[in-house]
């Protein structure tokens, strides 16, 4: 019994998988009878050891949507934010470039304004000394022109007085009380948002002159009780945005749509704020339709599961807030995405387009505002799902997805009056993206209904030319309130080239299967989800016994997926051959005091909704958390275990893996721990590369 591949073959397989392109964003523009489709894609650059972003323009005939030509791609990795004018040919870019004069290897943040295809103005925003670092993340960050193109809005860290040591005698304090504060703890927004604590709204005045004075930036005053983000212009005088509240404290916000928040509108002249929605709810992704002066956004109850169904809410011109209640069905299980496309409106303001998981697939829909009916969009040929990238006039741009082939681009035309009747006729832009025949993939999906019509699914991806003794890697997703969809995955392509099949299990508690299923997991983690992953694995192995080898089943998962694979190896020690896990949750009790999502341990343990952290510091609470944790089964583990750990993980601190490593050592289990200078996602290209290649070598070594 052996897994036959060399280190060189594993590296070659990863190089091939790293060539896969993923489409992230797109923008449609029309001039005369020609459509310009500007598409942003990402890809791993192994030579540079980083993920790059690049842009390609596809030129399309407007009348029939036939592809006329496409431009060479250009690297735009330094462009962190971009804004487009609505009236003229202007763009604004916030670009990050290395500051060659900085001994601390800091980046410059340059605001560039382009007009008529040339650079009109540029400014180093830090030199203006109005604020701290500009927010370019996907949670808070924004950059947008006002409708008249005279102002830009963005977010930056609030400027704080310079902190000085007590030993700086003879140096005047920069502000009263600033001495002796250089080591004060400053609360921030956690994982991947380290150092981001108090954003402020920055209004940049665009004078359309080659040079501007230092008073070009004005800071809108805001409260220290909340952080603004996701800003959009509603008029030349008014902005809308999201305010996340700081109480009871700043909890980690990335991957967490359950933080208390509201929509606000602010008059940029007077600074007057108006509020919409309730403080006990959440708010995200405001999108404004200019002609009807209508705003849509996403909302749900605050606290509880870190992600759950989002209700679509509408703010009418008179300020009335109305929530959309649409019936779920086999083809629509509710809105589980955390954002709308940047441009999601039809021109007449009667349709809103969006994408959301529906069971184990990702699908796109149109919401008809007159009736609150949700209609699923037709799929492009060869695709099992789609993601809306842009909507402009009567055109829509989507990324077509499948587990067995890389992403593809499609453009289509919709009839606003017949969106529920006339299927969109899609035209492909990116060619027929298929894998080499020697590495082609096949897939199978199994569905299970254990009780009360609550369904869960398992998706198998395997080499089309699989041998009779194909090893299987079981990959449960993290969250746990997340989902494995039918989007192509580089990791699967990598594993499959080396002869592995891969199994994804969307156990009950996953998103996209309805709220009853999602809430059924609370207070049952480590039991219900573990049993369902194992059951799905056994059933899939039995169904494909002519291909899958039941003696070669491996485990690979991170975060809550790591929680599951370490549980599985402890609860079913004779079934799984080896484990590789990224930043796994091992002991919820020891994680509670130090993670950036302390409420997660409470919610998943069934101890409450996470809103009252201070009331749960009792011995019985920690005891209950421990009982749900994989550390409970550490003495039963037999499988060799590889731990892949981020040193600066704020979500699942590295002490979780260290605790497990020591426990397995005491039991005499073969184990190895690799520590990376990375955060929870372990997404840095050299880290990702090392982790995946070490994983397949670990599986191979476990059979020796």
PDB file of N, CA and C in Angstrom, residues 223-313:
ATOM      1  N   UNK A 223     -18.686  59.490  16.401  1.00  0.00           N
ATOM      2  CA  UNK A 223     -18.633  59.072  17.797  1.00  0.00           C
ATOM      3  C   UNK A 223     -17.561  58.010  18.014  1.00  0.00           C
ATOM      4  N   UNK A 224     -16.996  57.976  19.226  1.00  0.00           N
ATOM      5  CA  UNK A 224     -16.056  56.920  19.591  1.00  0.00           C
ATOM      6  C   UNK A 224     -16.777  55.617  19.925  1.00  0.00           C
ATOM      7  N   UNK A 225     -18.109  55.630  19.859  1.00  0.00           N
ATOM      8  CA  UNK A 225     -18.875  54.434  20.221  1.00  0.00           C
ATOM      9  C   UNK A 225     -19.099  53.496  19.039  1.00  0.00           C
ATOM     10  N   UNK A 226     -18.744  53.936  17.827  1.00  0.00           N
ATOM     11  CA  UNK A 226     -18.959  53.085  16.664  1.00  0.00           C
ATOM     12  C   UNK A 226     -17.938  53.388  15.578  1.00  0.00           C
ATOM     13  N   UNK A 227     -17.790  52.425  14.672  1.00  0.00           N
ATOM     14  CA  UNK A 227     -16.858  52.562  13.554  1.00  0.00           C
ATOM     15  C   UNK A 227     -17.635  52.583  12.247  1.00  0.00           C
ATOM     16  N   UNK A 228     -17.412  53.595  11.401  1.00  0.00           N
ATOM     17  CA  UNK A 228     -18.107  53.652  10.119  1.00  0.00           C
ATOM     18  C   UNK A 228     -17.398  52.814   9.051  1.00  0.00           C
ATOM     19  N   UNK A 229     -18.134  52.469   8.000  1.00  0.00           N
ATOM     20  CA  UNK A 229     -17.550  51.736   6.883  1.00  0.00           C
ATOM     21  C   UNK A 229     -18.538  51.586   5.744  1.00  0.00           C
ATOM     22  N   UNK A 230     -18.049  51.054   4.603  1.00  0.00           N
ATOM     23  CA  UNK A 230     -18.875  50.729   3.437  1.00  0.00           C
ATOM     24  C   UNK A 230     -19.718  51.936   2.987  1.00  0.00           C
ATOM     25  N   UNK A 231     -19.070  53.054   2.775  1.00  0.00           N
ATOM     26  CA  UNK A 231     -19.775  54.296   2.463  1.00  0.00           C
ATOM     27  C   UNK A 231     -20.165  54.387   0.989  1.00  0.00           C
ATOM     28  N   UNK A 232     -21.340  54.963   0.740  1.00  0.00           N
ATOM     29  CA  UNK A 232     -21.803  55.250  -0.621  1.00  0.00           C
ATOM     30  C   UNK A 232     -22.438  56.639  -0.625  1.00  0.00           C
ATOM     31  N   UNK A 233     -22.314  57.339  -1.740  1.00  0.00           N
ATOM     32  CA  UNK A 233     -22.969  58.642  -1.888  1.00  0.00           C
ATOM     33  C   UNK A 233     -24.429  58.442  -2.261  1.00  0.00           C
ATOM     34  N   UNK A 234     -25.302  59.182  -1.606  1.00  0.00           N
ATOM     35  CA  UNK A 234     -26.724  59.202  -1.970  1.00  0.00           C
ATOM     36  C   UNK A 234     -27.074  60.470  -2.746  1.00  0.00           C
ATOM     37  N   UNK A 235     -26.254  61.484  -2.578  1.00  0.00           N
ATOM     38  CA  UNK A 235     -26.377  62.745  -3.319  1.00  0.00           C
ATOM     39  C   UNK A 235     -25.047  63.456  -3.141  1.00  0.00           C
ATOM     40  N   UNK A 236     -24.939  64.661  -3.688  1.00  0.00           N
ATOM     41  CA  UNK A 236     -23.694  65.408  -3.509  1.00  0.00           C
ATOM     42  C   UNK A 236     -23.490  65.865  -2.072  1.00  0.00           C
ATOM     43  N   UNK A 237     -24.556  65.810  -1.264  1.00  0.00           N
ATOM     44  CA  UNK A 237     -24.478  66.285   0.115  1.00  0.00           C
ATOM     45  C   UNK A 237     -24.608  65.170   1.152  1.00  0.00           C
ATOM     46  N   UNK A 238     -24.989  63.985   0.726  1.00  0.00           N
ATOM     47  CA  UNK A 238     -25.300  62.943   1.710  1.00  0.00           C
ATOM     48  C   UNK A 238     -24.573  61.634   1.405  1.00  0.00           C
ATOM     49  N   UNK A 239     -24.050  61.039   2.471  1.00  0.00           N
ATOM     50  CA  UNK A 239     -23.428  59.725   2.422  1.00  0.00           C
ATOM     51  C   UNK A 239     -24.254  58.747   3.238  1.00  0.00           C
ATOM     52  N   UNK A 240     -24.281  57.497   2.810  1.00  0.00           N
ATOM     53  CA  UNK A 240     -24.832  56.412   3.623  1.00  0.00           C
ATOM     54  C   UNK A 240     -23.704  55.437   3.929  1.00  0.00           C
ATOM     55  N   UNK A 241     -23.831  54.757   5.046  1.00  0.00           N
ATOM     56  CA  UNK A 241     -22.801  53.795   5.417  1.00  0.00           C
ATOM     57  C   UNK A 241     -23.274  52.903   6.548  1.00  0.00           C
ATOM     58  N   UNK A 242     -22.361  52.057   7.019  1.00  0.00           N
ATOM     59  CA  UNK A 242     -22.635  51.128   8.117  1.00  0.00           C
ATOM     60  C   UNK A 242     -21.857  51.579   9.344  1.00  0.00           C
ATOM     61  N   UNK A 243     -22.498  51.525  10.505  1.00  0.00           N
ATOM     62  CA  UNK A 243     -21.827  51.819  11.778  1.00  0.00           C
ATOM     63  C   UNK A 243     -21.828  50.554  12.620  1.00  0.00           C
ATOM     64  N   UNK A 244     -20.619  50.061  12.966  1.00  0.00           N
ATOM     65  CA  UNK A 244     -20.501  48.888  13.841  1.00  0.00           C
ATOM     66  C   UNK A 244     -20.217  49.376  15.262  1.00  0.00           C
ATOM     67  N   UNK A 245     -20.995  48.880  16.202  1.00  0.00           N
ATOM     68  CA  UNK A 245     -20.877  49.349  17.586  1.00  0.00           C
ATOM     69  C   UNK A 245     -19.752  48.637  18.328  1.00  0.00           C
ATOM     70  N   UNK A 246     -19.136  49.376  19.249  1.00  0.00           N
ATOM     71  CA  UNK A 246     -17.966  48.883  19.973  1.00  0.00           C
ATOM     72  C   UNK A 246     -18.324  48.109  21.235  1.00  0.00           C
ATOM     73  N   UNK A 247     -19.555  48.152  21.649  1.00  0.00           N
ATOM     74  CA  UNK A 247     -19.941  47.509  22.903  1.00  0.00           C
ATOM     75  C   UNK A 247     -20.475  46.098  22.654  1.00  0.00           C
ATOM     76  N   UNK A 248     -20.233  45.125  23.541  1.00  0.00           N
ATOM     77  CA  UNK A 248     -19.490  45.268  24.804  1.00  0.00           C
ATOM     78  C   UNK A 248     -17.994  45.468  24.592  1.00  0.00           C
ATOM     79  N   UNK A 249     -17.485  45.055  23.426  1.00  0.00           N
ATOM     80  CA  UNK A 249     -16.127  45.375  23.021  1.00  0.00           C
ATOM     81  C   UNK A 249     -16.030  45.064  21.534  1.00  0.00           C
ATOM     82  N   UNK A 250     -14.945  45.490  20.916  1.00  0.00           N
ATOM     83  CA  UNK A 250     -14.740  45.139  19.516  1.00  0.00           C
ATOM     84  C   UNK A 250     -14.434  43.644  19.420  1.00  0.00           C
ATOM     85  N   UNK A 251     -15.340  42.906  18.827  1.00  0.00           N
ATOM     86  CA  UNK A 251     -15.120  41.498  18.550  1.00  0.00           C
ATOM     87  C   UNK A 251     -14.715  41.348  17.089  1.00  0.00           C
ATOM     88  N   UNK A 252     -13.948  40.313  16.781  1.00  0.00           N
ATOM     89  CA  UNK A 252     -13.496  40.088  15.419  1.00  0.00           C
ATOM     90  C   UNK A 252     -14.649  40.182  14.438  1.00  0.00           C
ATOM     91  N   UNK A 253     -14.429  40.901  13.330  1.00  0.00           N
ATOM     92  CA  UNK A 253     -15.547  41.195  12.429  1.00  0.00           C
ATOM     93  C   UNK A 253     -15.434  40.461  11.099  1.00  0.00           C
ATOM     94  N   UNK A 254     -14.209  40.076  10.689  1.00  0.00           N
ATOM     95  CA  UNK A 254     -14.073  39.401   9.409  1.00  0.00           C
ATOM     96  C   UNK A 254     -14.675  37.997   9.513  1.00  0.00           C
ATOM     97  N   UNK A 255     -15.423  37.598   8.514  1.00  0.00           N
ATOM     98  CA  UNK A 255     -16.193  36.349   8.466  1.00  0.00           C
ATOM     99  C   UNK A 255     -17.366  36.352   9.455  1.00  0.00           C
ATOM    100  N   UNK A 256     -17.653  37.485  10.086  1.00  0.00           N
ATOM    101  CA  UNK A 256     -18.707  37.535  11.108  1.00  0.00           C
ATOM    102  C   UNK A 256     -19.734  38.609  10.724  1.00  0.00           C
ATOM    103  N   UNK A 257     -20.873  38.181  10.240  1.00  0.00           N
ATOM    104  CA  UNK A 257     -21.914  39.136   9.824  1.00  0.00           C
ATOM    105  C   UNK A 257     -22.906  39.413  10.941  1.00  0.00           C
ATOM    106  N   UNK A 258     -22.591  38.992  12.171  1.00  0.00           N
ATOM    107  CA  UNK A 258     -23.551  39.086  13.272  1.00  0.00           C
ATOM    108  C   UNK A 258     -23.268  40.230  14.239  1.00  0.00           C
ATOM    109  N   UNK A 259     -22.369  41.137  13.887  1.00  0.00           N
ATOM    110  CA  UNK A 259     -22.015  42.218  14.810  1.00  0.00           C
ATOM    111  C   UNK A 259     -23.075  43.321  14.805  1.00  0.00           C
ATOM    112  N   UNK A 260     -23.468  43.841  15.990  1.00  0.00           N
ATOM    113  CA  UNK A 260     -24.479  44.906  16.060  1.00  0.00           C
ATOM    114  C   UNK A 260     -24.070  46.110  15.213  1.00  0.00           C
ATOM    115  N   UNK A 261     -24.972  46.540  14.342  1.00  0.00           N
ATOM    116  CA  UNK A 261     -24.631  47.614  13.413  1.00  0.00           C
ATOM    117  C   UNK A 261     -25.906  48.207  12.842  1.00  0.00           C
ATOM    118  N   UNK A 262     -25.791  49.418  12.323  1.00  0.00           N
ATOM    119  CA  UNK A 262     -26.926  50.124  11.735  1.00  0.00           C
ATOM    120  C   UNK A 262     -26.492  50.868  10.476  1.00  0.00           C
ATOM    121  N   UNK A 263     -27.478  51.192   9.651  1.00  0.00           N
ATOM    122  CA  UNK A 263     -27.255  52.077   8.516  1.00  0.00           C
ATOM    123  C   UNK A 263     -27.422  53.525   8.985  1.00  0.00           C
ATOM    124  N   UNK A 264     -26.536  54.389   8.524  1.00  0.00           N
ATOM    125  CA  UNK A 264     -26.695  55.823   8.799  1.00  0.00           C
ATOM    126  C   UNK A 264     -26.636  56.596   7.487  1.00  0.00           C
ATOM    127  N   UNK A 265     -27.208  57.774   7.505  1.00  0.00           N
ATOM    128  CA  UNK A 265     -27.001  58.765   6.454  1.00  0.00           C
ATOM    129  C   UNK A 265     -26.481  60.025   7.128  1.00  0.00           C
ATOM    130  N   UNK A 266     -25.497  60.658   6.504  1.00  0.00           N
ATOM    131  CA  UNK A 266     -24.906  61.850   7.108  1.00  0.00           C
ATOM    132  C   UNK A 266     -24.851  62.967   6.067  1.00  0.00           C
ATOM    133  N   UNK A 267     -25.218  64.163   6.509  1.00  0.00           N
ATOM    134  CA  UNK A 267     -25.077  65.372   5.700  1.00  0.00           C
ATOM    135  C   UNK A 267     -23.622  65.826   5.822  1.00  0.00           C
ATOM    136  N   UNK A 268     -22.876  65.813   4.728  1.00  0.00           N
ATOM    137  CA  UNK A 268     -21.442  66.098   4.810  1.00  0.00           C
ATOM    138  C   UNK A 268     -21.158  67.558   5.130  1.00  0.00           C
ATOM    139  N   UNK A 269     -22.149  68.428   4.978  1.00  0.00           N
ATOM    140  CA  UNK A 269     -21.951  69.848   5.312  1.00  0.00           C
ATOM    141  C   UNK A 269     -22.190  70.105   6.786  1.00  0.00           C
ATOM    142  N   UNK A 270     -23.336  69.631   7.295  1.00  0.00           N
ATOM    143  CA  UNK A 270     -23.701  69.908   8.688  1.00  0.00           C
ATOM    144  C   UNK A 270     -23.183  68.861   9.657  1.00  0.00           C
ATOM    145  N   UNK A 271     -22.880  67.637   9.167  1.00  0.00           N
ATOM    146  CA  UNK A 271     -22.461  66.554  10.048  1.00  0.00           C
ATOM    147  C   UNK A 271     -23.611  65.899  10.777  1.00  0.00           C
ATOM    148  N   UNK A 272     -24.846  66.159  10.361  1.00  0.00           N
ATOM    149  CA  UNK A 272     -26.024  65.576  11.012  1.00  0.00           C
ATOM    150  C   UNK A 272     -26.224  64.126  10.528  1.00  0.00           C
ATOM    151  N   UNK A 273     -26.427  63.232  11.507  1.00  0.00           N
ATOM    152  CA  UNK A 273     -26.616  61.812  11.214  1.00  0.00           C
ATOM    153  C   UNK A 273     -28.082  61.409  11.401  1.00  0.00           C
ATOM    154  N   UNK A 274     -28.587  60.622  10.459  1.00  0.00           N
ATOM    155  CA  UNK A 274     -29.889  59.968  10.592  1.00  0.00           C
ATOM    156  C   UNK A 274     -29.657  58.463  10.606  1.00  0.00           C
ATOM    157  N   UNK A 275     -30.473  57.748  11.406  1.00  0.00           N
ATOM    158  CA  UNK A 275     -30.236  56.321  11.633  1.00  0.00           C
ATOM    159  C   UNK A 275     -31.412  55.484  11.142  1.00  0.00           C
ATOM    160  N   UNK A 276     -31.085  54.279  10.660  1.00  0.00           N
ATOM    161  CA  UNK A 276     -32.087  53.372  10.097  1.00  0.00           C
ATOM    162  C   UNK A 276     -31.842  51.963  10.632  1.00  0.00           C
ATOM    163  N   UNK A 277     -32.936  51.233  10.892  1.00  0.00           N
ATOM    164  CA  UNK A 277     -32.814  49.911  11.484  1.00  0.00           C
ATOM    165  C   UNK A 277     -32.690  49.992  12.988  1.00  0.00           C
ATOM    166  N   UNK A 278     -32.465  48.851  13.625  1.00  0.00           N
ATOM    167  CA  UNK A 278     -32.417  48.755  15.082  1.00  0.00           C
ATOM    168  C   UNK A 278     -31.019  48.376  15.552  1.00  0.00           C
ATOM    169  N   UNK A 279     -30.642  48.852  16.737  1.00  0.00           N
ATOM    170  CA  UNK A 279     -29.329  48.534  17.292  1.00  0.00           C
ATOM    171  C   UNK A 279     -29.156  47.047  17.576  1.00  0.00           C
ATOM    172  N   UNK A 280     -30.252  46.352  17.762  1.00  0.00           N
ATOM    173  CA  UNK A 280     -30.147  44.919  18.050  1.00  0.00           C
ATOM    174  C   UNK A 280     -30.009  44.094  16.764  1.00  0.00           C
ATOM    175  N   UNK A 281     -29.959  44.774  15.626  1.00  0.00           N
ATOM    176  CA  UNK A 281     -29.811  44.095  14.349  1.00  0.00           C
ATOM    177  C   UNK A 281     -28.412  44.318  13.777  1.00  0.00           C
ATOM    178  N   UNK A 282     -28.203  43.821  12.576  1.00  0.00           N
ATOM    179  CA  UNK A 282     -26.961  44.050  11.854  1.00  0.00           C
ATOM    180  C   UNK A 282     -27.281  44.798  10.565  1.00  0.00           C
ATOM    181  N   UNK A 283     -26.249  45.325   9.942  1.00  0.00           N
ATOM    182  CA  UNK A 283     -26.409  46.005   8.652  1.00  0.00           C
ATOM    183  C   UNK A 283     -25.136  45.809   7.844  1.00  0.00           C
ATOM    184  N   UNK A 284     -25.283  45.695   6.524  1.00  0.00           N
ATOM    185  CA  UNK A 284     -24.118  45.515   5.660  1.00  0.00           C
ATOM    186  C   UNK A 284     -24.491  45.814   4.220  1.00  0.00           C
ATOM    187  N   UNK A 285     -23.483  46.172   3.444  1.00  0.00           N
ATOM    188  CA  UNK A 285     -23.551  46.272   1.985  1.00  0.00           C
ATOM    189  C   UNK A 285     -24.639  47.210   1.463  1.00  0.00           C
ATOM    190  N   UNK A 286     -24.675  48.477   1.896  1.00  0.00           N
ATOM    191  CA  UNK A 286     -25.664  49.404   1.327  1.00  0.00           C
ATOM    192  C   UNK A 286     -25.370  49.667  -0.148  1.00  0.00           C
ATOM    193  N   UNK A 287     -26.431  49.673  -0.952  1.00  0.00           N
ATOM    194  CA  UNK A 287     -26.311  49.959  -2.383  1.00  0.00           C
ATOM    195  C   UNK A 287     -27.415  50.940  -2.769  1.00  0.00           C
ATOM    196  N   UNK A 288     -27.038  52.070  -3.369  1.00  0.00           N
ATOM    197  CA  UNK A 288     -27.974  53.160  -3.640  1.00  0.00           C
ATOM    198  C   UNK A 288     -28.322  53.217  -5.111  1.00  0.00           C
ATOM    199  N   UNK A 289     -29.611  53.408  -5.396  1.00  0.00           N
ATOM    200  CA  UNK A 289     -30.072  53.642  -6.770  1.00  0.00           C
ATOM    201  C   UNK A 289     -30.400  55.120  -6.901  1.00  0.00           C
ATOM    202  N   UNK A 290     -29.635  55.829  -7.743  1.00  0.00           N
ATOM    203  CA  UNK A 290     -29.702  57.292  -7.776  1.00  0.00           C
ATOM    204  C   UNK A 290     -31.047  57.813  -8.250  1.00  0.00           C
ATOM    205  N   UNK A 291     -31.586  57.266  -9.334  1.00  0.00           N
ATOM    206  CA  UNK A 291     -32.807  57.812  -9.914  1.00  0.00           C
ATOM    207  C   UNK A 291     -34.006  57.701  -8.972  1.00  0.00           C
ATOM    208  N   UNK A 292     -34.114  56.576  -8.272  1.00  0.00           N
ATOM    209  CA  UNK A 292     -35.254  56.397  -7.360  1.00  0.00           C
ATOM    210  C   UNK A 292     -34.920  56.804  -5.928  1.00  0.00           C
ATOM    211  N   UNK A 293     -33.648  57.148  -5.674  1.00  0.00           N
ATOM    212  CA  UNK A 293     -33.189  57.502  -4.332  1.00  0.00           C
ATOM    213  C   UNK A 293     -33.571  56.429  -3.310  1.00  0.00           C
ATOM    214  N   UNK A 294     -33.341  55.184  -3.704  1.00  0.00           N
ATOM    215  CA  UNK A 294     -33.665  54.030  -2.857  1.00  0.00           C
ATOM    216  C   UNK A 294     -32.383  53.300  -2.483  1.00  0.00           C
ATOM    217  N   UNK A 295     -32.327  52.827  -1.246  1.00  0.00           N
ATOM    218  CA  UNK A 295     -31.151  52.114  -0.744  1.00  0.00           C
ATOM    219  C   UNK A 295     -31.555  50.701  -0.347  1.00  0.00           C
ATOM    220  N   UNK A 296     -30.777  49.704  -0.762  1.00  0.00           N
ATOM    221  CA  UNK A 296     -30.966  48.348  -0.250  1.00  0.00           C
ATOM    222  C   UNK A 296     -29.752  47.983   0.597  1.00  0.00           C
ATOM    223  N   UNK A 297     -29.959  47.126   1.578  1.00  0.00           N
ATOM    224  CA  UNK A 297     -28.847  46.624   2.387  1.00  0.00           C
ATOM    225  C   UNK A 297     -29.247  45.283   2.984  1.00  0.00           C
ATOM    226  N   UNK A 298     -28.319  44.635   3.642  1.00  0.00           N
ATOM    227  CA  UNK A 298     -28.557  43.333   4.258  1.00  0.00           C
ATOM    228  C   UNK A 298     -28.639  43.491   5.766  1.00  0.00           C
ATOM    229  N   UNK A 299     -29.523  42.714   6.392  1.00  0.00           N
ATOM    230  CA  UNK A 299     -29.689  42.818   7.840  1.00  0.00           C
ATOM    231  C   UNK A 299     -30.112  41.478   8.421  1.00  0.00           C
ATOM    232  N   UNK A 300     -29.839  41.304   9.701  1.00  0.00           N
ATOM    233  CA  UNK A 300     -30.274  40.119  10.439  1.00  0.00           C
ATOM    234  C   UNK A 300     -30.249  40.468  11.920  1.00  0.00           C
ATOM    235  N   UNK A 301     -30.653  39.549  12.756  1.00  0.00           N
ATOM    236  CA  UNK A 301     -30.525  39.759  14.195  1.00  0.00           C
ATOM    237  C   UNK A 301     -29.054  39.706  14.586  1.00  0.00           C
ATOM    238  N   UNK A 302     -28.645  40.606  15.469  1.00  0.00           N
ATOM    239  CA  UNK A 302     -27.264  40.604  15.940  1.00  0.00           C
ATOM    240  C   UNK A 302     -27.018  39.414  16.870  1.00  0.00           C
ATOM    241  N   UNK A 303     -25.736  39.124  17.048  1.00  0.00           N
ATOM    242  CA  UNK A 303     -25.281  38.024  17.914  1.00  0.00           C
ATOM    243  C   UNK A 303     -25.735  36.673  17.352  1.00  0.00           C
ATOM    244  N   UNK A 304     -25.612  35.625  18.169  1.00  0.00           N
ATOM    245  CA  UNK A 304     -25.947  34.288  17.697  1.00  0.00           C
ATOM    246  C   UNK A 304     -24.897  33.757  16.741  1.00  0.00           C
ATOM    247  N   UNK A 305     -25.279  32.845  15.826  1.00  0.00           N
ATOM    248  CA  UNK A 305     -24.313  32.284  14.867  1.00  0.00           C
ATOM    249  C   UNK A 305     -23.591  33.390  14.098  1.00  0.00           C
ATOM    250  N   UNK A 306     -22.331  33.161  13.811  1.00  0.00           N
ATOM    251  CA  UNK A 306     -21.533  34.197  13.154  1.00  0.00           C
ATOM    252  C   UNK A 306     -22.007  34.516  11.748  1.00  0.00           C
ATOM    253  N   UNK A 307     -22.704  33.594  11.141  1.00  0.00           N
ATOM    254  CA  UNK A 307     -23.334  33.916   9.867  1.00  0.00           C
ATOM    255  C   UNK A 307     -24.641  33.155   9.767  1.00  0.00           C
ATOM    256  N   UNK A 308     -25.659  33.846   9.309  1.00  0.00           N
ATOM    257  CA  UNK A 308     -26.986  33.259   9.170  1.00  0.00           C
ATOM    258  C   UNK A 308     -27.692  33.957   8.023  1.00  0.00           C
ATOM    259  N   UNK A 309     -28.956  33.625   7.811  1.00  0.00           N
ATOM    260  CA  UNK A 309     -29.679  34.220   6.690  1.00  0.00           C
ATOM    261  C   UNK A 309     -29.762  35.736   6.851  1.00  0.00           C
ATOM    262  N   UNK A 310     -29.511  36.439   5.751  1.00  0.00           N
ATOM    263  CA  UNK A 310     -29.596  37.893   5.717  1.00  0.00           C
ATOM    264  C   UNK A 310     -30.912  38.313   5.058  1.00  0.00           C
ATOM    265  N   UNK A 311     -31.622  39.202   5.699  1.00  0.00           N
ATOM    266  CA  UNK A 311     -32.815  39.767   5.094  1.00  0.00           C
ATOM    267  C   UNK A 311     -32.417  40.972   4.240  1.00  0.00           C
ATOM    268  N   UNK A 312     -33.046  41.098   3.077  1.00  0.00           N
ATOM    269  CA  UNK A 312     -32.827  42.272   2.241  1.00  0.00           C
ATOM    270  C   UNK A 312     -33.777  43.370   2.716  1.00  0.00           C
ATOM    271  N   UNK A 313     -33.211  44.518   3.042  1.00  0.00           N
ATOM    272  CA  UNK A 313     -34.016  45.646   3.534  1.00  0.00           C
ATOM    273  C   UNK A 313     -33.924  46.804   2.546  1.00  0.00           C
TER     274      UNK A 313
END
